[in-house]
Short mmCIF file of C-alpha atoms in Angstrom, two decimals:
data_model
loop_
_atom_site.label_atom_id
_atom_site.label_comp_id
_atom_site.label_asym_id
_atom_site.label_seq_id
_atom_site.Cartn_x
_atom_site.Cartn_y
_atom_site.Cartn_z
CA MET T 1 8.61 32.92 -15.56
CA LEU T 2 4.91 33.69 -15.83
CA LYS T 3 4.90 36.32 -18.63
CA TYR T 4 2.01 38.52 -19.70
CA GLU T 5 2.81 38.07 -23.30
CA ALA T 6 2.68 34.28 -23.02
CA LEU T 7 -0.64 34.45 -21.30
CA LEU T 8 -2.00 36.62 -24.09
CA GLU T 9 -0.95 34.10 -26.64
CA ASN T 10 -2.90 31.37 -24.74
CA LEU T 11 -5.93 33.74 -24.35
CA ASN T 12 -5.88 34.17 -28.12
CA GLU T 13 -6.13 30.40 -28.43
CA GLN T 14 -8.92 30.13 -25.93
CA ILE T 15 -10.96 32.90 -27.81
CA GLU T 16 -10.63 30.73 -30.91
CA THR T 17 -12.43 27.97 -29.02
CA ILE T 18 -15.14 30.29 -27.70
CA LEU T 19 -16.15 32.03 -30.87
CA PRO T 20 -17.67 29.00 -32.63
CA ARG T 21 -19.86 28.37 -29.58
CA GLN T 22 -21.61 31.69 -29.78
CA ILE T 23 -24.90 32.02 -31.67
CA MET T 24 -24.66 35.08 -33.93
CA ASP T 25 -27.74 34.65 -35.97
CA ALA T 26 -29.94 37.58 -34.90
CA GLY T 27 -33.02 35.73 -36.05
CA ARG T 28 -32.64 33.05 -33.41
CA GLU T 29 -34.31 33.24 -30.00
CA ASP T 30 -31.01 32.36 -28.25
CA TYR T 31 -28.97 35.02 -30.23
CA GLY T 32 -25.80 35.84 -28.29
CA GLY T 33 -25.84 32.73 -26.20
CA PHE T 34 -22.97 30.30 -25.85
CA VAL T 35 -23.70 26.66 -26.66
CA SER T 36 -22.51 23.85 -24.36
CA ASP T 37 -23.97 20.32 -24.42
CA GLY T 38 -26.28 21.36 -27.20
CA ILE T 39 -27.94 24.33 -25.40
CA ALA T 40 -27.15 27.93 -24.71
CA GLY T 41 -27.34 27.74 -20.87
CA ALA T 42 -27.70 30.87 -18.82
CA THR T 43 -24.40 30.63 -16.91
CA ASN T 44 -22.55 30.15 -20.11
CA VAL T 45 -22.82 33.94 -20.27
CA SER T 46 -19.66 33.89 -18.23
CA ALA T 47 -17.77 33.49 -21.62
CA VAL T 48 -18.42 37.31 -22.11
CA SER T 49 -15.85 37.96 -19.33
CA THR T 50 -13.15 36.08 -21.38
CA LEU T 51 -14.06 38.09 -24.43
CA GLY T 52 -13.79 41.21 -22.28
CA TYR T 53 -10.19 40.32 -21.33
CA ALA T 54 -9.49 39.87 -25.04
CA TYR T 55 -10.87 43.19 -25.95
CA LEU T 56 -9.23 45.16 -23.11
CA LEU T 57 -5.74 43.67 -22.90
CA GLU T 58 -3.20 45.59 -24.96
CA GLY T 59 -0.96 43.33 -27.13
CA GLY T 60 -3.49 40.63 -27.69
CA ARG T 61 -4.80 39.67 -31.15
CA TYR T 62 -8.33 40.89 -30.29
CA TYR T 63 -7.40 44.12 -28.54
CA GLN T 64 -10.18 46.64 -29.35
CA SER T 65 -11.60 44.26 -31.95
CA GLU T 66 -15.01 45.40 -33.28
CA GLU T 67 -15.92 41.73 -33.72
CA ILE T 68 -15.26 40.97 -30.07
CA LEU T 69 -17.19 44.09 -28.96
CA ALA T 70 -20.25 43.00 -31.00
CA ARG T 71 -20.05 39.54 -29.53
CA ILE T 72 -19.88 40.98 -25.97
CA LEU T 73 -22.95 43.14 -26.64
CA ALA T 74 -24.77 40.15 -28.13
CA GLY T 75 -23.90 38.10 -25.08
CA ALA T 76 -25.10 40.77 -22.73
CA ALA T 77 -28.47 41.00 -24.70
CA PHE T 78 -28.82 37.16 -24.32
CA ALA T 79 -28.10 37.55 -20.50
CA ARG T 80 -30.80 40.09 -20.16
CA LYS T 81 -33.28 37.95 -21.93
CA ILE T 82 -32.52 34.61 -20.09
CA ARG T 83 -32.01 35.87 -16.49
CA ARG T 84 -34.80 35.25 -14.00
CA GLU T 85 -36.93 37.99 -12.55
CA SER T 86 -34.69 38.05 -9.51
CA GLY T 87 -31.80 38.98 -11.76
CA CYS T 88 -30.17 35.57 -11.06
CA PHE T 89 -29.23 32.91 -13.61
CA ASP T 90 -29.78 29.16 -13.92
CA LEU T 91 -27.07 26.62 -13.76
CA ILE T 92 -29.22 24.30 -15.90
CA THR T 93 -27.40 21.13 -14.88
CA THR T 94 -28.63 21.43 -11.33
CA ASN T 95 -29.36 24.88 -9.70
CA PHE T 96 -32.23 27.29 -10.82
CA ASP T 97 -32.65 30.90 -10.10
CA SER T 98 -29.18 30.39 -8.54
CA SER T 99 -27.74 33.07 -6.31
CA PRO T 100 -24.26 31.38 -5.87
CA ASP T 101 -23.92 30.57 -9.55
CA THR T 102 -24.89 34.19 -10.28
CA GLY T 103 -22.12 35.01 -7.78
CA PHE T 104 -19.57 33.15 -9.79
CA LEU T 105 -20.70 35.10 -12.90
CA VAL T 106 -20.63 38.48 -11.29
CA GLU T 107 -17.24 37.71 -9.61
CA GLY T 108 -15.85 37.13 -13.13
CA LEU T 109 -17.59 40.19 -14.79
CA ALA T 110 -16.55 42.74 -12.19
CA PRO T 111 -12.87 42.90 -12.91
CA VAL T 112 -13.82 43.41 -16.69
CA VAL T 113 -16.14 46.21 -15.78
CA ARG T 114 -13.53 47.92 -13.50
CA ALA T 115 -10.92 47.69 -16.31
CA ALA T 116 -13.30 48.82 -18.98
CA ARG T 117 -14.12 51.93 -17.01
CA LYS T 118 -10.47 52.89 -16.91
CA ALA T 119 -10.06 52.36 -20.65
CA LYS T 120 -10.51 55.40 -22.88
CA ASP T 121 -12.20 54.02 -26.10
CA ASP T 122 -15.97 53.94 -26.80
CA GLY T 123 -16.08 50.20 -26.98
CA ALA T 124 -14.79 49.80 -23.45
CA GLY T 125 -17.49 52.27 -22.36
CA GLN T 126 -20.17 50.04 -23.89
CA ILE T 127 -18.69 46.96 -22.27
CA ALA T 128 -18.73 48.75 -18.88
CA GLU T 129 -22.37 49.73 -19.37
CA VAL T 130 -23.88 46.48 -20.46
CA LEU T 131 -21.86 44.17 -18.19
CA GLY T 132 -22.36 46.61 -15.30
CA GLU T 133 -26.11 46.39 -15.84
CA ILE T 134 -25.96 42.59 -15.42
CA ILE T 135 -24.05 43.00 -12.18
CA GLN T 136 -26.54 45.75 -10.80
CA THR T 137 -29.53 43.68 -11.59
CA ALA T 138 -28.15 40.58 -10.03
CA VAL T 139 -27.50 42.09 -6.59
CA PRO T 140 -31.02 41.79 -5.15
CA GLY T 141 -31.21 38.21 -6.15
CA MET T 142 -27.86 37.43 -4.64
CA ILE T 143 -28.86 39.19 -1.34
CA ALA T 144 -32.14 37.16 -1.17
CA GLY T 145 -31.00 33.81 -2.66
CA GLY T 146 -28.56 32.18 -0.18
CA PHE T 147 -26.12 29.47 -0.88
CA HIS T 148 -25.57 25.70 -0.89
CA THR T 149 -21.95 24.89 -0.08
CA PRO T 150 -19.33 26.49 2.15
CA ASN T 151 -17.25 28.10 -0.65
CA HIS T 152 -20.44 29.75 -2.12
CA ARG T 153 -20.44 32.14 0.96
CA TRP T 154 -17.12 33.61 -0.15
CA VAL T 155 -18.03 33.76 -3.72
CA LEU T 156 -21.17 35.74 -2.85
CA VAL T 157 -19.09 38.06 -0.58
CA ALA T 158 -16.64 38.61 -3.50
CA ALA T 159 -19.43 39.29 -5.94
CA LEU T 160 -21.43 41.58 -3.69
CA SER T 161 -18.40 43.49 -2.49
CA GLN T 162 -17.20 44.16 -5.98
CA ALA T 163 -20.73 45.12 -7.13
CA LEU T 164 -20.80 47.66 -4.26
CA GLU T 165 -17.35 48.89 -5.14
CA LEU T 166 -18.56 49.57 -8.73
CA PHE T 167 -21.96 50.88 -7.61
CA PRO T 168 -21.77 52.33 -4.16
CA ASP T 169 -25.48 53.22 -3.98
CA LEU T 170 -26.52 49.59 -4.08
CA ASP T 171 -27.74 47.82 -1.02
CA GLY T 172 -25.86 44.68 0.10
CA MET T 173 -23.42 45.49 2.93
CA ASP T 174 -25.59 43.91 5.57
CA THR T 175 -25.59 40.59 3.64
CA ILE T 176 -21.81 40.80 3.30
CA GLU T 177 -21.42 41.32 6.97
CA SER T 178 -23.83 38.49 7.76
CA TYR T 179 -21.66 36.04 5.75
CA LEU T 180 -18.44 37.36 7.16
CA ALA T 181 -19.82 37.09 10.64
CA GLU T 182 -19.66 33.34 10.21
CA THR T 183 -15.84 33.65 10.01
CA ILE T 184 -13.68 32.19 7.42
CA ASP T 185 -13.74 28.38 7.39
CA ASN T 186 -9.99 27.66 7.52
CA ASN T 187 -8.24 25.76 10.33
CA ALA T 188 -4.91 26.48 11.94
CA ASP T 189 -3.12 24.45 9.12
CA GLY T 190 -4.76 26.42 6.29
CA GLU T 191 -7.52 23.95 5.23
CA TYR T 192 -10.94 25.02 4.23
CA ILE T 193 -13.93 22.90 5.30
CA GLU T 194 -14.38 21.23 1.96
CA ARG T 195 -10.68 20.18 1.87
CA SER T 196 -10.90 20.46 -1.89
CA ALA T 197 -7.28 20.86 -2.93
CA GLY T 198 -8.06 20.37 -6.61
CA THR T 199 -10.98 22.76 -6.99
CA TYR T 200 -12.65 24.68 -4.24
CA ASN T 201 -9.62 25.93 -2.24
CA ALA T 202 -8.55 28.00 -5.42
CA ILE T 203 -12.19 29.37 -5.52
CA CYS T 204 -12.04 30.35 -1.80
CA ASN T 205 -8.64 32.01 -2.26
CA ARG T 206 -9.69 34.01 -5.27
CA ALA T 207 -12.93 35.11 -3.67
CA LEU T 208 -11.28 36.22 -0.38
CA ARG T 209 -8.56 38.23 -2.16
CA LEU T 210 -11.12 39.98 -4.41
CA ALA T 211 -13.30 40.72 -1.42
CA SER T 212 -10.29 41.96 0.50
CA ASP T 213 -9.55 44.63 -2.09
CA ALA T 214 -13.09 45.62 -2.72
CA LEU T 215 -13.85 46.06 1.04
CA ASN T 216 -10.32 47.23 2.02
CA ARG T 217 -10.04 44.50 4.60
CA PRO T 218 -6.56 43.06 4.42
CA GLN T 219 -7.34 40.55 7.21
CA LEU T 220 -9.22 38.53 4.62
CA LEU T 221 -5.84 37.75 3.00
CA GLU T 222 -4.57 35.78 5.98
CA PRO T 223 -6.53 32.53 5.20
CA VAL T 224 -5.36 32.94 1.65
CA ARG T 225 -1.73 32.97 2.71
CA GLN T 226 -2.27 29.92 4.94
CA ASN T 227 -3.92 27.95 2.21
CA LEU T 228 -1.24 28.91 -0.41
CA ASP T 229 1.48 27.69 1.97
CA LEU T 230 -0.33 24.47 2.62
CA SER T 231 -1.18 23.89 -1.05
CA TYR T 232 2.45 23.96 -2.14
CA HIS T 233 3.33 21.35 0.30
CA MET T 234 0.40 19.19 -1.04
CA LEU T 235 1.87 18.98 -4.55
CA HIS T 236 3.70 16.18 -6.12
CA ALA T 237 6.77 16.70 -8.27
CA ASP T 238 4.70 16.79 -11.40
CA GLY T 239 2.46 19.66 -10.11
CA THR T 240 -0.48 17.40 -9.37
CA VAL T 241 -2.10 17.93 -5.90
CA VAL T 242 -3.24 15.36 -3.32
CA THR T 243 -6.94 15.00 -3.48
CA SER T 244 -7.53 12.03 -1.32
CA PHE T 245 -8.82 14.24 1.49
CA SER T 246 -11.29 16.17 -0.59
CA ARG T 247 -15.01 16.16 0.41
CA ARG T 248 -15.96 17.30 -3.07
CA GLN T 249 -16.02 15.88 -6.68
CA ASP T 250 -12.24 16.31 -7.09
CA HIS T 251 -11.74 13.50 -4.65
CA GLY T 252 -9.17 11.08 -6.03
CA THR T 253 -8.81 12.96 -9.24
CA ARG T 254 -5.50 14.02 -10.87
CA VAL T 255 -5.28 17.82 -10.99
CA VAL T 256 -2.48 20.16 -11.77
CA LEU T 257 -3.14 23.19 -9.58
CA VAL T 258 -3.19 25.70 -12.32
CA GLY T 259 -6.49 27.16 -10.98
CA MET T 260 -4.45 28.69 -8.17
CA VAL T 261 -1.91 30.48 -10.37
CA ASP T 262 -3.88 33.76 -10.18
CA SER T 263 -3.79 33.71 -6.39
CA TYR T 264 -0.18 32.76 -6.11
CA TYR T 265 0.82 35.51 -8.55
CA ASN T 266 -1.35 38.15 -7.10
CA MET T 267 -0.04 37.48 -3.62
CA ALA T 268 3.41 37.43 -5.05
CA ARG T 269 3.26 40.89 -6.54
CA ARG T 270 1.36 42.61 -3.73
CA GLU T 271 3.82 41.25 -1.10
CA GLU T 272 6.95 40.91 -3.21
CA ASN T 273 7.00 37.27 -2.37
CA GLY T 274 9.43 35.38 -4.60
CA PHE T 275 8.30 31.97 -3.34
CA TYR T 276 4.60 32.58 -4.47
CA ALA T 277 5.85 33.81 -7.77
CA ALA T 278 8.04 30.77 -8.28
CA VAL T 279 5.05 28.57 -7.57
CA ALA T 280 2.89 30.36 -10.09
CA ASP T 281 5.68 30.04 -12.70
CA TRP T 282 6.07 26.37 -12.15
CA LEU T 283 2.36 25.46 -12.17
CA TYR T 284 1.71 27.40 -15.36
CA ALA T 285 4.70 25.98 -17.08
CA ILE T 286 3.47 22.45 -16.37
CA SER T 287 -0.19 23.14 -17.45
CA PRO T 288 -0.79 26.45 -19.22
CA GLY T 289 -4.43 27.21 -18.51
CA GLY T 290 -6.62 28.73 -15.93
CA LEU T 291 -7.68 31.50 -18.17
CA PRO T 292 -9.03 34.06 -17.95
CA TRP T 293 -8.32 34.14 -14.19
CA ALA T 294 -4.53 33.77 -14.65
CA LEU T 295 -4.64 37.14 -16.50
CA GLU T 296 -6.82 38.82 -13.88
CA PRO T 297 -3.80 40.23 -11.92
CA PHE T 298 -2.47 41.85 -15.15
CA LEU T 299 -5.97 43.23 -16.08
CA THR T 300 -6.43 44.70 -12.59
CA HIS T 301 -2.79 45.91 -12.21
CA PRO T 302 -1.37 46.95 -15.67
CA GLU T 303 1.84 47.90 -13.91
CA TRP T 304 2.44 44.21 -13.07
CA ARG T 305 2.93 43.40 -16.79
CA VAL T 306 6.58 44.29 -16.16
CA ASP T 307 7.96 41.69 -13.76
CA ASN T 308 11.28 42.03 -12.13
CA LEU T 309 10.46 40.19 -8.96
CA GLU T 310 13.27 37.79 -8.05
CA ARG T 311 12.10 34.23 -7.59
CA GLU T 312 12.97 32.02 -4.66
CA PRO T 313 14.00 28.39 -5.18
CA LEU T 314 11.14 25.97 -4.49
CA PRO T 315 11.86 23.39 -1.73
CA GLU T 316 11.90 19.81 -3.10
CA SER T 317 12.71 17.99 0.19
CA TYR T 318 10.68 18.32 3.38
CA ALA T 319 8.57 16.58 5.90
CA ARG T 320 5.61 18.37 7.49
CA VAL T 321 3.04 17.44 10.06
CA TYR T 322 -0.27 19.28 10.05
CA PRO T 323 -1.85 18.33 13.42
CA THR T 324 -5.11 20.22 13.03
CA ALA T 325 -5.71 18.84 9.56
CA GLN T 326 -4.35 15.42 10.78
CA LEU T 327 -2.12 14.86 7.77
CA TRP T 328 1.56 14.37 7.07
CA ARG T 329 3.40 15.23 3.91
CA VAL T 330 6.87 14.13 2.89
CA ARG T 331 8.66 15.11 -0.35
CA ARG T 332 12.05 13.90 -1.39
CA GLU T 333 12.47 15.33 -4.96
CA LYS T 334 10.42 13.05 -7.29
CA THR T 335 9.10 10.97 -4.28
CA SER T 336 6.13 12.32 -2.31
CA ALA T 337 3.97 10.65 0.34
CA THR T 338 0.84 11.48 2.26
CA ALA T 339 -0.63 10.08 5.39
CA GLY T 340 -3.81 11.28 7.08
CA ALA T 341 -6.61 10.43 9.41
CA GLY T 342 -10.33 10.50 8.80
CA ILE T 343 -10.07 8.98 5.30
CA THR T 344 -10.08 5.30 4.21
CA SER T 345 -6.86 5.74 2.21
CA PRO T 346 -4.60 6.52 5.08
CA PHE T 347 -1.31 6.32 3.15
CA GLY T 348 -0.19 6.88 -0.46
CA VAL T 349 3.09 7.54 -2.26
CA LYS T 350 4.06 8.70 -5.72
CA HIS T 351 7.50 8.35 -7.19
CA GLY T 352 7.80 9.89 -10.72
CA ASP T 353 5.47 8.14 -13.10
CA VAL T 354 4.37 5.43 -10.67
CA GLU T 355 1.84 5.97 -7.91
CA LEU T 356 0.69 3.73 -5.05
CA ALA T 357 -2.45 5.77 -4.66
CA SER T 358 -3.58 4.07 -1.42
CA VAL T 359 -2.53 1.63 1.12
CA ASN T 360 -5.71 0.70 2.96
CA LEU T 361 -6.69 -1.78 5.74
CA CYS T 362 -9.77 -3.70 6.39
CA ALA T 363 -11.21 -6.60 8.38
CA SER T 364 -14.49 -8.43 7.77
CA TYR T 365 -15.51 -7.76 11.35
CA PHE T 366 -19.25 -6.81 11.20
CA SER T 367 -18.55 -4.71 8.11
CA ILE T 368 -17.34 -1.90 10.35
CA ALA T 369 -13.62 -2.47 10.08
CA GLN T 370 -12.49 -0.33 7.12
CA PHE T 371 -9.56 1.54 8.58
CA SER T 372 -10.02 5.25 8.90
CA GLY T 373 -7.84 6.89 11.49
CA GLU T 374 -9.69 8.23 14.49
CA THR T 375 -6.54 9.44 16.13
CA PHE T 376 -3.45 11.12 14.63
CA GLU T 377 -0.24 11.67 16.46
CA GLU T 378 3.52 12.05 15.84
CA VAL T 379 5.51 9.80 18.13
CA ASP T 380 9.30 9.64 17.93
CA GLY T 381 9.31 10.81 14.30
CA LYS T 382 6.69 8.34 13.31
CA ILE T 383 2.92 8.86 12.44
CA ARG T 384 0.48 6.75 14.47
CA MET T 385 -3.20 6.40 13.66
CA THR T 386 -5.74 4.18 15.40
CA HIS T 387 -9.11 2.85 14.30
CA ILE T 388 -11.52 1.15 16.70
CA SER T 389 -14.18 -0.92 14.91
CA ARG T 390 -17.48 0.17 16.55
CA SER T 391 -20.52 1.39 14.82
CA SER T 392 -21.76 4.94 15.51
CA ASP T 393 -24.97 3.64 17.24
CA GLY T 394 -23.02 1.40 19.53
CA GLY T 395 -24.92 -1.77 18.17
CA ARG T 396 -21.90 -3.38 16.44
CA PRO T 397 -19.95 -5.36 17.11
CA GLY T 398 -22.80 -7.42 18.57
CA TYR T 399 -26.33 -8.62 18.12
CA ASP T 400 -29.73 -7.11 18.99
CA LEU T 401 -31.77 -8.91 21.55
CA PRO T 402 -35.58 -9.45 21.47
CA LEU T 403 -37.92 -6.88 23.05
CA GLY T 404 -40.39 -9.36 24.39
CA ARG T 405 -43.34 -7.44 22.83
CA GLU T 406 -45.04 -6.95 19.58
CA VAL T 407 -43.18 -5.12 16.95
CA ALA T 408 -45.30 -3.59 14.18
CA PHE T 409 -44.22 -3.94 10.55
CA GLU T 410 -43.43 -0.16 10.32
CA GLU T 411 -41.76 0.06 13.65
CA PHE T 412 -38.93 -2.41 13.39
CA TYR T 413 -36.12 -0.01 12.49
CA ASN T 414 -37.33 2.76 14.71
CA LEU T 415 -37.24 0.43 17.73
CA ARG T 416 -33.73 -0.73 17.19
CA LYS T 417 -32.36 1.84 19.64
CA GLU T 418 -34.48 0.36 22.37
CA ARG T 419 -33.11 -3.10 22.16
CA ASP T 420 -30.45 -4.58 24.46
CA VAL T 421 -27.26 -5.63 22.73
CA TYR T 422 -25.13 -8.80 23.15
CA ALA T 423 -21.81 -7.04 22.73
CA LEU T 424 -18.49 -8.31 21.46
CA PRO T 425 -15.14 -6.51 21.79
CA PRO T 426 -14.17 -4.03 19.22
CA LEU T 427 -11.22 -4.73 16.90
CA THR T 428 -8.45 -2.19 17.33
CA THR T 429 -6.16 -1.47 14.42
CA VAL T 430 -2.97 0.69 14.70
CA LEU T 431 -1.07 1.96 11.80
CA GLU T 432 2.38 3.37 12.40
CA ILE T 433 4.30 4.93 9.57
CA GLU T 434 8.03 5.79 9.41
CA GLU T 435 10.18 7.33 6.78
CA VAL T 436 13.30 5.26 6.08
CA ASP T 437 15.97 5.35 3.39
CA SER T 438 14.34 5.38 -0.12
CA GLY T 439 10.92 4.70 1.30
CA PHE T 440 8.57 4.00 4.18
CA ASN T 441 7.79 1.26 6.73
CA LEU T 442 4.14 0.73 7.63
CA HIS T 443 3.63 -1.27 10.85
CA VAL T 444 0.13 -2.61 11.07
CA LYS T 445 -1.31 -4.25 14.17
CA SER T 446 -4.85 -5.43 14.57
CA GLU T 447 -6.22 -7.21 17.71
CA GLY T 448 -9.24 -7.51 19.98
CA TYR T 449 -10.82 -10.61 18.45
CA ASP T 450 -9.16 -13.57 16.93
CA ARG T 451 -9.57 -15.44 13.57
CA VAL T 452 -11.09 -12.39 11.76
CA PRO T 453 -10.07 -12.21 8.04
CA PHE T 454 -8.02 -9.01 7.45
CA GLN T 455 -6.32 -7.46 4.38
CA ILE T 456 -3.78 -4.88 3.44
CA ALA T 457 -4.77 -3.63 -0.06
CA CYS T 458 -2.06 -1.66 -2.16
CA ASP T 459 -4.00 0.21 -4.87
CA PHE T 460 -1.74 1.34 -7.75
CA VAL T 461 -2.66 3.69 -10.57
CA PRO T 462 -3.04 1.43 -13.52
CA GLY T 463 -0.59 1.32 -16.56
CA GLY T 464 2.45 -0.43 -15.03
CA GLU T 465 3.75 -3.99 -14.61
CA LEU T 466 4.07 -5.90 -11.39
CA ASP T 467 7.22 -8.12 -11.07
CA PHE T 468 7.55 -10.59 -8.36
CA ASP T 469 9.73 -13.74 -7.75
CA SER T 470 8.19 -16.06 -10.24
CA GLY T 471 5.89 -13.96 -12.40
CA ILE T 472 4.82 -10.68 -14.13
CA VAL T 473 1.33 -9.12 -14.14
CA ARG T 474 0.09 -6.10 -16.05
CA GLY T 475 -1.47 -3.52 -13.79
CA GLN T 476 -4.92 -2.99 -15.17
CA ALA T 477 -7.96 -1.18 -13.66
CA ALA T 478 -10.20 -3.28 -11.49
CA GLU T 479 -7.82 -6.25 -11.50
CA VAL T 480 -6.64 -7.85 -8.28
CA ALA T 481 -3.54 -9.78 -7.48
CA PHE T 482 -2.48 -11.57 -4.26
CA LEU T 483 1.16 -11.24 -2.93
CA LYS T 484 1.46 -14.39 -0.97
CA SER T 485 5.04 -13.89 0.08
CA GLY T 486 8.23 -12.06 -0.71
CA TYR T 487 8.34 -8.74 -2.48
CA ALA T 488 6.87 -7.23 -5.69
CA THR T 489 7.84 -4.26 -7.67
CA TYR T 490 5.37 -2.13 -9.67
CA HIS T 491 7.01 -0.03 -12.37
CA ILE T 492 6.19 2.46 -15.16
CA ASN T 493 9.04 3.41 -17.43
CA ASN T 494 12.08 3.75 -15.12
CA ASP T 495 10.12 4.63 -12.03
CA ALA T 496 9.35 1.83 -9.48
CA ILE T 497 7.82 1.14 -6.15
CA SER T 498 8.37 -2.15 -4.31
CA ILE T 499 6.11 -3.65 -1.50
CA GLY T 500 6.36 -6.54 0.67
CA PRO T 501 6.72 -8.91 2.38
CA GLY T 502 3.50 -10.51 1.17
CA ALA T 503 1.21 -12.65 3.31
CA TYR T 504 -1.62 -15.16 2.56
CA ALA T 505 -4.18 -16.37 4.99
CA HIS T 506 -7.37 -16.33 2.91
CA ARG T 507 -8.49 -15.86 -0.65
CA PHE T 508 -11.28 -13.27 -0.42
CA TRP T 509 -11.07 -11.27 -3.55
CA ALA T 510 -13.54 -8.68 -2.24
CA LEU T 511 -13.52 -8.75 1.49
CA ARG T 512 -16.96 -8.09 2.94
CA GLY T 513 -17.09 -4.59 4.29
CA SER T 514 -14.03 -3.45 2.30
CA GLU T 515 -14.07 -0.61 -0.23
CA SER T 516 -13.60 -1.71 -3.84
CA ALA T 517 -11.00 0.00 -6.20
CA PRO T 518 -12.65 -0.14 -9.66
CA THR T 519 -10.19 2.39 -11.10
CA ALA T 520 -7.06 0.95 -9.49
CA PHE T 521 -4.87 -2.17 -9.78
CA ARG T 522 -4.99 -3.82 -6.39
CA VAL T 523 -2.39 -6.01 -4.71
CA LEU T 524 -3.72 -7.87 -1.65
CA MET T 525 -1.84 -9.15 1.32
CA THR T 526 -4.17 -11.30 3.60
CA PHE T 527 -4.21 -12.22 7.23
CA THR T 528 -6.39 -13.40 10.09
CA THR T 529 -6.28 -11.58 13.44
CA PRO T 530 -4.32 -10.90 15.42
CA VAL T 531 -2.06 -9.13 12.89
CA ASP T 532 1.35 -7.74 13.35
CA HIS T 533 2.93 -7.01 10.09
CA LEU T 534 5.65 -4.63 8.81
CA LEU T 535 5.03 -3.51 5.25
CA GLU T 536 8.18 -2.22 3.51
CA ILE T 537 7.63 0.31 0.68
CA ARG T 538 10.70 1.44 -1.36
CA CYS T 539 10.90 3.88 -4.19
CA GLY T 540 13.65 3.80 -6.87
CA THR T 541 14.73 3.16 -10.41
CA TRP T 542 13.60 0.09 -12.24
CA SER T 543 16.35 -1.70 -14.11
CA ALA T 544 15.12 -3.45 -17.16
CA ALA T 545 18.49 -5.08 -17.49
CA GLU T 546 18.48 -6.66 -14.06
CA GLU T 547 14.64 -6.65 -13.64
CA LYS T 548 14.82 -5.30 -10.16
CA LEU T 549 14.71 -2.03 -8.22
CA VAL T 550 17.99 -0.25 -8.05
#
């Protein structure tokens, strides 16, 4: 169970890592700043919010600590010195005079100021005053400054709405309404635009629930519920989340979803939802972290520090189709699989410690035949996706024809759209996926033009061994093996995934037009079109005694 006392212990440990980073030499120009990568950057001021939790939360090692108070005041002084005239701060790695990054800072400071106002000691009063001044001064810059990415809108809404809750005389409601008028960017299945299961979904959920409370608009919680429900079903048995769909920097990364603990727990307590509470417990038990946000529900609602909410058992076996998001998730205890359209890794499966991160398909046809499902449908319990190899400008497959007039040096590419095209038929590839006992069958068909080199690539997370009829290969990053025939089993510890039967029609190690896999161990099966192949994937236990899947 997620316990307040255990979170405080982890907060104590985090404070121990923050203190050595703060400059406390009053003679230095950057006095009060927090050093990261050799410099006291402006947005590093966010560390004062963590110090604020440590000072305000009763039972912690640093509760009402004079040292922590002095460090908060020093950090606030540094913030006043380093902020821009607009009241905004720089994210010195990329964004300057940045309203969205200031929004992140204010969003984190506001719960501390709110809690400090309710505390009764003089130190808390000083914290509320100096951090509140940072919030007040930042509001005009956040109003004027705008944003870059979709999630920034809701961070700014959360920051501004909390600022107005704390300081009702401030302007900013018109800006909040302008952002909210765009409507929340979640679809019917609970996805946000960025599809960032590992990072930005958590940021959107947090921002929307904070804004909901500050504005007294409970309707803002509905997309949070939808995404929390979806997010659980995107988790593997080890708490890591599927990131192959992400449009952001978490794409393809291994992330335990601890950044969503605060929203799961907050929604659990406000709605007495034992399922959400159980998810929060589980994620935090796997990866204790996410501070200080994991403590925000307890800072804002001290009454929640006593927790008698009954937990619900978490489902470990399910199959779910999300038609709007065009994805399919299957979990059978330690086995979980994902299929989806619109990405070049249309299928992946994880079984315990072993992961087949991607099964991807490609032909060399004019370098436009890397499979990405353009359609997605459930047919008789199977998932079917189709890719038609045709370039977006319609010029491929085919060849440009001469214009019959002068083409100036600088005009060649601009005139391409005016040329007639000698067209060839597109290559049509269909992938049909079916769950079977202990695994999955993938039926691959590709036709439309003959004698085209084609491949099925099975990309495994490195670190295992691949056993096949007459050999063994270590699965190392950036290495490629061909499975000419029969079956092969990739295993780590006692967990194993078998693939096959293999096929061998060409020896292209890096098929032209195909995506490389520099961080994976790739097993290739090769063909020439037309292709009609049933790939069998099975999950189970590796028997070292019998050297096979059992």
